[in-house]
Amino acid sequence: MSKFKIYVFPFVAVIYLVFNLVFTILSCLSGDMLIELQMVSINREMLIKAFFVQSISFLIIYCIYSFFNKFPSKTIQENGYSNLCGYFLIGYQIFYMGLSIYYGVGVVGRSENLEINHYLLILTNIFSVDILFFIIGTQLKSSKLFYINLFIYILATTIRGWMGGVLIAIFIFLCRKGSFLINFKNMFSMLVLLVILVLSSPALVDLKYNIRGGDSVVSDDTSYLDKLNLTSQYIFGRFQHVGHVYLIQKNENIYYQKYETGVIAPFYTEGFIQGIIFKNLGYTENFTFGEYVAKNAFGGTGWNTNTGLAGWYYILHEKFILLIFYWLVLLSFVYFIILKYATKTLFNIISVFLIVYLYHGWFGAFFDLLFFACLYTLINRCRIR
């Protein structure tokens, strides 16, 4: 079998696109879809329209990546981080892992009433351990220190009840490599790994909810095969958000009205920095779009759900172009800084999170990543000079 090279962004992009397409086709055939552990009846025409709008948002993101990917970038040996930074990150990750174990810091579902110093909590929120790993850990000149930090990251995210950390770790590893060869051996290895993950999915999902302190998604009395069926749908469903876009489209008038009346906060208010600014200005009663969809569609409180970049089309209408312009300006500035002063690895990281965060509608998380990517890159540039 001949070998061919796969680059990380197209690889990740195709995975998410294929899952959305498969879920769309299967749901059109069956007439329902599992969304956030709720079985929802589907109108086929509306679902196809939702997939079409989602595909346009995907195309916009792919075009942005393709444009900036043409420009030259620097290597890790030129602009990477020293061993000292690697050792510091190891210590900080272990410190934060200790806070998670003893105080519940960062553990999903345990963000309130933490018995820990308030200023220490603020400090760890500002200097996010995950963002530090995404930006600094991935650009360490020492491969050994990178792999140690990667292992700690996987362990730490598991302790915090976030099983998605394993998937992100795989993406991070591929971002550092930049590309990989596909041959029979690699394809067989990936297939074996996929089978193992699927077969262990009931235990992984149970572990996730036990850590979070809540009930599992399935009863202990359920047979293994029934658990496997439900948890497989749940895990693979994390790759798609066409169902969420469908639900937003279905209740378009409600979300549009709530946005126009200020119940749903504008897109440019999402992010750590914006949150501080707008809170001091007195804007404390707003929901983010993800929070309001979780509340309205699933009865959830205190958590977000995927709205997708496409979901914003249904509440912005013709103003959707302003949202695209907003992100295009930010990305142009960030990519300029990265291509000039950082490395190809960080370029890959930001590009992959175009899919993982922006495509799924996690605007606050993506803005924070962009902001600190620029900040740490400029600090590192001053240190190198």
Coordinates of C-alpha atoms in Angstrom, one line a residue:
M1 CA 0.0 0.0 0.0
S2 CA 1.4 3.4 -1.0
K3 CA 2.0 6.0 1.6
F4 CA 0.5 9.5 1.6
K5 CA 0.9 12.5 3.9
I6 CA -2.0 13.9 5.9
Y7 CA -1.8 17.4 7.5
V8 CA -3.3 18.0 10.8
F9 CA -5.9 20.7 10.1
P10 CA -7.5 18.9 7.1
F11 CA -7.5 15.7 9.1
V12 CA -9.4 17.2 12.0
A13 CA -11.7 19.2 9.7
V14 CA -12.7 16.1 7.7
I15 CA -13.4 14.1 10.9
Y16 CA -15.9 16.8 12.2
L17 CA -17.4 17.3 8.7
V18 CA -17.9 13.5 8.2
F19 CA -19.5 13.0 11.6
N20 CA -22.0 15.9 11.0
L21 CA -22.8 14.4 7.6
V22 CA -23.3 10.9 8.9
F23 CA -25.5 12.1 11.8
T24 CA -27.6 14.2 9.3
I25 CA -28.1 11.2 7.0
L26 CA -28.9 8.7 9.8
S27 CA -31.3 11.1 11.4
C28 CA -33.1 11.8 8.1
L29 CA -33.5 8.0 7.7
S30 CA -34.6 7.3 11.2
G31 CA -36.5 10.6 11.9
D32 CA -34.9 11.3 15.2
M33 CA -31.5 12.2 16.7
L34 CA -29.8 11.9 20.1
I35 CA -28.8 15.4 21.2
E36 CA -27.4 15.9 24.7
L37 CA -28.8 12.6 25.8
Q38 CA -32.3 13.5 24.6
M39 CA -34.0 11.8 21.7
V40 CA -35.4 14.5 19.4
S41 CA -37.8 14.1 16.6
I42 CA -36.5 15.5 13.3
N43 CA -38.0 17.4 10.5
R44 CA -35.9 16.2 7.5
E45 CA -36.1 19.4 5.4
M46 CA -35.2 21.6 8.4
L47 CA -32.3 19.3 9.3
I48 CA -30.9 19.4 5.7
K49 CA -31.2 23.2 5.8
A50 CA -29.3 23.3 9.2
F51 CA -26.5 21.1 7.7
F52 CA -26.3 23.4 4.7
V53 CA -25.9 26.5 6.9
Q54 CA -23.4 24.7 9.0
S55 CA -21.5 23.6 5.9
I56 CA -21.2 27.3 4.8
S57 CA -19.7 28.2 8.2
F58 CA -17.3 25.2 7.7
L59 CA -16.3 26.5 4.3
I60 CA -15.6 30.0 5.7
I61 CA -13.3 28.6 8.4
Y62 CA -11.5 26.4 5.8
C63 CA -10.9 29.4 3.5
I64 CA -9.5 31.4 6.4
Y65 CA -7.0 28.6 7.2
S66 CA -6.1 28.0 3.6
F67 CA -5.3 31.7 3.1
F68 CA -2.9 32.0 6.1
N69 CA -1.4 28.6 5.6
K70 CA 0.3 29.9 2.4
F71 CA 2.7 32.1 4.5
P72 CA 6.0 30.9 5.8
S73 CA 6.5 30.2 9.5
K74 CA 9.3 29.5 11.9
T75 CA 10.5 26.3 13.5
I76 CA 10.4 25.3 17.2
Q77 CA 14.3 25.5 17.3
E78 CA 14.1 29.1 16.2
N79 CA 11.2 30.4 18.3
G80 CA 10.4 27.6 20.7
Y81 CA 10.5 27.7 24.5
S82 CA 13.4 26.7 26.7
N83 CA 13.8 23.7 29.1
L84 CA 13.2 26.1 32.0
C85 CA 9.7 26.8 30.6
G86 CA 9.1 23.1 30.3
Y87 CA 10.0 22.4 33.9
F88 CA 7.9 25.3 35.1
L89 CA 4.9 24.0 33.2
I90 CA 5.4 20.5 34.7
G91 CA 5.3 22.1 38.2
Y92 CA 2.3 24.2 37.4
Q93 CA 0.3 21.4 36.0
I94 CA 1.1 19.2 39.0
F95 CA 0.2 22.1 41.3
Y96 CA -3.1 22.6 39.5
M97 CA -3.8 18.9 39.6
G98 CA -3.4 19.0 43.3
L99 CA -5.9 21.8 43.6
S100 CA -8.3 19.7 41.5
I101 CA -7.9 16.7 43.7
Y102 CA -8.2 18.4 47.1
Y103 CA -10.4 21.4 46.4
G104 CA -12.3 20.5 43.2
V105 CA -10.8 23.4 41.2
G106 CA -11.5 23.0 37.5
V107 CA -13.6 19.8 38.0
V108 CA -16.7 20.0 35.8
G109 CA -19.8 20.6 37.8
R110 CA -17.9 21.8 41.0
S111 CA -17.2 25.4 40.2
E112 CA -19.3 26.9 43.0
N113 CA -18.6 27.1 46.8
L114 CA -15.0 26.0 46.5
E115 CA -13.1 26.1 49.8
I116 CA -10.0 27.8 48.5
N117 CA -8.4 31.2 48.6
H118 CA -10.4 33.5 46.4
Y119 CA -7.3 35.3 45.0
L120 CA -5.6 31.9 44.2
L121 CA -8.7 30.9 42.3
I122 CA -8.6 34.2 40.3
L123 CA -4.9 33.7 39.6
T124 CA -5.4 30.1 38.3
N125 CA -8.3 31.4 36.1
I126 CA -6.1 34.1 34.6
F127 CA -3.2 31.8 34.0
S128 CA -5.2 28.9 32.6
V129 CA -3.2 25.7 32.9
D130 CA -4.7 24.3 29.7
I131 CA -3.9 27.4 27.7
L132 CA -0.4 27.5 29.0
F133 CA 0.0 23.9 27.8
F134 CA -1.6 24.6 24.4
I135 CA 0.7 27.6 23.8
I136 CA 4.0 26.9 25.7
G137 CA 4.0 23.2 26.2
T138 CA 3.5 22.4 22.5
Q139 CA 6.4 24.7 21.5
L140 CA 9.0 23.4 23.9
K141 CA 12.3 22.8 22.2
S142 CA 12.8 19.6 24.2
S143 CA 10.6 16.7 22.9
K144 CA 11.1 14.8 26.2
L145 CA 9.6 17.7 28.2
F146 CA 6.8 18.0 25.7
Y147 CA 5.8 14.4 26.2
I148 CA 6.0 14.6 29.9
N149 CA 3.7 17.6 29.9
L150 CA 1.4 15.9 27.4
F151 CA 1.1 12.9 29.8
I152 CA 0.4 15.2 32.8
Y153 CA -2.2 17.0 30.7
I154 CA -4.1 13.8 29.9
L155 CA -4.0 12.7 33.6
A156 CA -5.1 16.1 34.8
T157 CA -8.0 16.5 32.5
T158 CA -9.2 13.0 33.4
I159 CA -9.0 13.9 37.1
R160 CA -11.2 16.9 36.3
G161 CA -13.8 14.8 34.6
W162 CA -13.2 16.0 31.1
M163 CA -12.7 13.0 28.9
G164 CA -12.4 15.2 25.8
G165 CA -8.9 15.9 27.1
V166 CA -7.7 12.6 25.6
L167 CA -9.0 13.7 22.1
I168 CA -7.4 17.1 22.4
A169 CA -4.1 15.5 23.5
I170 CA -4.1 13.5 20.2
F171 CA -4.8 16.7 18.3
I172 CA -2.0 18.4 20.2
F173 CA 0.4 15.6 19.4
L174 CA -0.5 15.8 15.7
C175 CA -0.1 19.6 15.7
R176 CA 3.5 19.3 16.9
K177 CA 4.2 16.7 14.2
G178 CA 2.4 18.8 11.6
S179 CA 1.7 15.9 9.4
F180 CA 1.8 12.1 9.4
L181 CA 2.0 9.3 6.9
I182 CA -1.0 7.0 6.2
N183 CA -0.1 3.4 5.4
F184 CA -1.6 0.0 6.3
K185 CA 0.2 -0.2 9.6
N186 CA -1.0 3.3 10.7
M187 CA -4.5 2.6 9.5
F188 CA -4.6 -0.7 11.4
S189 CA -3.3 0.9 14.6
M190 CA -5.9 3.7 14.4
L191 CA -8.7 1.1 13.8
V192 CA -7.5 -1.0 16.8
L193 CA -7.4 2.1 19.0
L194 CA -10.9 3.1 17.8
V195 CA -12.3 -0.3 18.6
I196 CA -10.7 -0.3 22.1
L197 CA -12.2 3.2 22.8
V198 CA -15.6 2.2 21.7
L199 CA -15.7 -1.0 23.7
S200 CA -14.5 0.8 26.8
S201 CA -16.9 3.8 26.3
P202 CA -19.4 2.6 29.0
A203 CA -16.7 2.6 31.6
L204 CA -15.2 5.9 30.4
V205 CA -18.6 7.7 30.5
D206 CA -19.3 6.2 34.0
L207 CA -15.9 7.4 35.2
K208 CA -16.6 10.9 33.8
Y209 CA -19.9 11.3 35.7
N210 CA -18.5 9.7 38.9
I211 CA -15.7 12.3 38.9
R212 CA -18.2 15.1 38.3
G213 CA -20.3 13.8 41.2
G214 CA -23.5 13.2 39.2
D215 CA -25.5 10.2 38.0
S216 CA -24.3 8.2 35.0
V217 CA -26.1 8.5 31.7
V218 CA -27.3 4.9 32.0
S219 CA -28.6 2.8 34.8
D220 CA -26.4 0.1 36.4
D221 CA -29.2 -2.4 35.5
T222 CA -28.8 -1.8 31.8
S223 CA -27.0 -4.5 29.8
Y224 CA -23.5 -3.9 28.5
L225 CA -24.7 -3.9 24.9
D226 CA -27.4 -1.3 25.6
K227 CA -24.8 0.8 27.5
L228 CA -22.4 0.4 24.6
N229 CA -25.1 1.6 22.1
L230 CA -26.0 4.6 24.1
T231 CA -22.5 5.7 25.2
S232 CA -21.2 5.2 21.6
Q233 CA -23.9 7.5 20.3
Y234 CA -23.1 10.0 23.1
I235 CA -19.4 10.0 22.4
F236 CA -19.6 10.2 18.7
G237 CA -22.3 12.8 19.1
R238 CA -19.7 15.1 20.7
F239 CA -18.2 15.5 17.2
Q240 CA -21.4 16.9 15.7
H241 CA -23.5 19.9 16.4
V242 CA -25.8 19.9 13.4
G243 CA -28.5 18.7 15.8
H244 CA -28.0 21.8 17.9
V245 CA -28.1 24.1 14.9
Y246 CA -31.4 22.3 14.0
L247 CA -32.9 23.1 17.4
I248 CA -31.8 26.7 17.1
Q249 CA -33.4 27.0 13.7
K250 CA -36.6 25.3 15.0
N251 CA -36.9 28.0 17.7
E252 CA -35.3 30.8 15.7
N253 CA -38.0 33.4 16.6
I254 CA -37.5 32.8 20.4
Y255 CA -33.7 33.2 20.2
Y256 CA -33.9 36.2 17.9
Q257 CA -36.2 38.0 20.3
K258 CA -34.1 37.1 23.3
Y259 CA -31.0 38.4 21.5
E260 CA -32.7 41.7 20.4
T261 CA -34.0 42.3 24.0
G262 CA -30.6 41.7 25.6
V263 CA -31.3 38.4 27.3
I264 CA -28.7 36.7 25.2
A265 CA -25.3 38.6 25.3
P266 CA -23.7 39.8 22.1
F267 CA -21.0 37.6 20.6
Y268 CA -18.3 40.2 21.2
T269 CA -18.8 40.0 25.0
E270 CA -17.7 36.3 25.2
G271 CA -14.2 35.9 26.7
F272 CA -12.4 36.3 30.0
I273 CA -11.3 39.9 29.3
Q274 CA -14.7 41.0 28.0
G275 CA -16.4 39.3 30.9
I276 CA -14.5 41.5 33.4
I277 CA -15.2 44.6 31.4
F278 CA -18.9 44.1 30.9
K279 CA -19.4 42.9 34.5
N280 CA -17.9 46.1 35.8
L281 CA -20.2 48.0 33.4
G282 CA -23.2 46.3 35.1
Y283 CA -24.0 43.7 32.4
T284 CA -24.5 40.7 34.8
E285 CA -28.0 39.4 33.8
N286 CA -27.1 38.2 30.3
F287 CA -26.8 34.6 29.2
T288 CA -24.3 33.6 26.6
F289 CA -25.9 32.0 23.6
G290 CA -24.7 28.6 24.6
E291 CA -26.1 29.0 28.2
Y292 CA -29.5 30.1 26.9
V293 CA -29.8 27.2 24.4
A294 CA -28.8 24.7 27.1
K295 CA -31.5 26.3 29.4
N296 CA -34.3 26.5 26.7
A297 CA -33.6 23.3 24.7
F298 CA -32.4 20.9 27.4
G299 CA -33.5 22.4 30.7
G300 CA -29.9 22.8 31.8
T301 CA -28.5 25.4 34.2
G302 CA -24.9 26.4 34.8
W303 CA -23.6 24.8 31.6
N304 CA -23.2 25.6 27.9
T305 CA -24.0 23.7 24.8
N306 CA -22.8 23.8 21.2
T307 CA -24.5 26.6 19.2
G308 CA -22.1 26.4 16.4
L309 CA -20.8 29.3 14.4
A310 CA -23.8 28.5 12.1
G311 CA -26.3 28.9 15.0
W312 CA -25.5 32.6 15.2
Y313 CA -26.9 33.1 11.7
Y314 CA -30.4 32.5 13.1
I315 CA -30.3 35.3 15.6
L316 CA -28.1 37.7 13.7
H317 CA -29.6 37.3 10.2
E318 CA -28.0 39.8 7.9
K319 CA -25.7 41.0 10.7
F320 CA -24.0 37.6 10.6
I321 CA -21.5 39.2 8.2
L322 CA -20.4 41.4 11.2
L323 CA -19.6 38.3 13.2
I324 CA -17.5 36.9 10.4
F325 CA -15.7 40.2 10.0
Y326 CA -15.1 40.3 13.8
W327 CA -13.3 36.9 13.8
L328 CA -11.5 37.6 10.5
V329 CA -9.9 40.8 12.0
L330 CA -8.9 39.0 15.2
L331 CA -7.5 36.0 13.3
S332 CA -5.6 38.2 10.9
F333 CA -3.8 39.9 13.7
V334 CA -3.2 36.7 15.7
Y335 CA -1.9 34.8 12.6
F336 CA 0.4 37.7 11.8
I337 CA 1.9 37.6 15.3
I338 CA 2.3 33.8 15.2
L339 CA 3.8 33.5 11.7
K340 CA 6.3 36.3 12.5
Y341 CA 7.3 35.5 16.1
A342 CA 6.1 32.0 17.0
T343 CA 6.2 28.6 15.2
K344 CA 4.3 26.4 12.8
T345 CA 3.2 24.3 15.7
L346 CA 1.3 27.2 17.3
F347 CA -0.2 28.0 13.9
N348 CA -1.5 24.4 13.8
I349 CA -2.9 24.7 17.3
I350 CA -4.9 27.8 16.5
S351 CA -6.0 26.3 13.2
V352 CA -7.2 23.1 14.8
F353 CA -9.1 25.1 17.5
L354 CA -10.8 26.9 14.6
I355 CA -12.7 23.6 14.3
V356 CA -12.8 22.5 18.0
Y357 CA -13.9 25.9 19.4
L358 CA -15.0 28.4 16.7
Y359 CA -16.8 26.0 14.5
H360 CA -18.7 24.7 17.5
G361 CA -19.5 28.2 18.8
W362 CA -17.2 28.3 21.9
F363 CA -16.4 31.9 21.3
G364 CA -15.2 32.7 24.8
A365 CA -12.7 29.8 25.0
F366 CA -11.4 30.6 21.5
F367 CA -11.0 34.3 22.2
D368 CA -9.0 33.5 25.4
L369 CA -6.8 31.2 23.4
L370 CA -6.1 33.9 20.8
F371 CA -5.5 36.6 23.4
F372 CA -3.0 34.6 25.4
A373 CA -1.3 33.1 22.3
C374 CA -0.5 36.7 21.3
L375 CA 0.5 37.7 24.8
Y376 CA 2.8 34.8 25.5
T377 CA 4.3 35.0 22.0
L378 CA 5.2 38.6 22.4
I379 CA 6.7 38.0 25.9
N380 CA 8.7 35.1 24.5
R381 CA 9.9 37.3 21.6
C382 CA 11.1 40.0 24.1
R383 CA 12.9 37.3 26.1
I384 CA 14.6 35.9 23.0
R385 CA 15.8 39.3 21.9

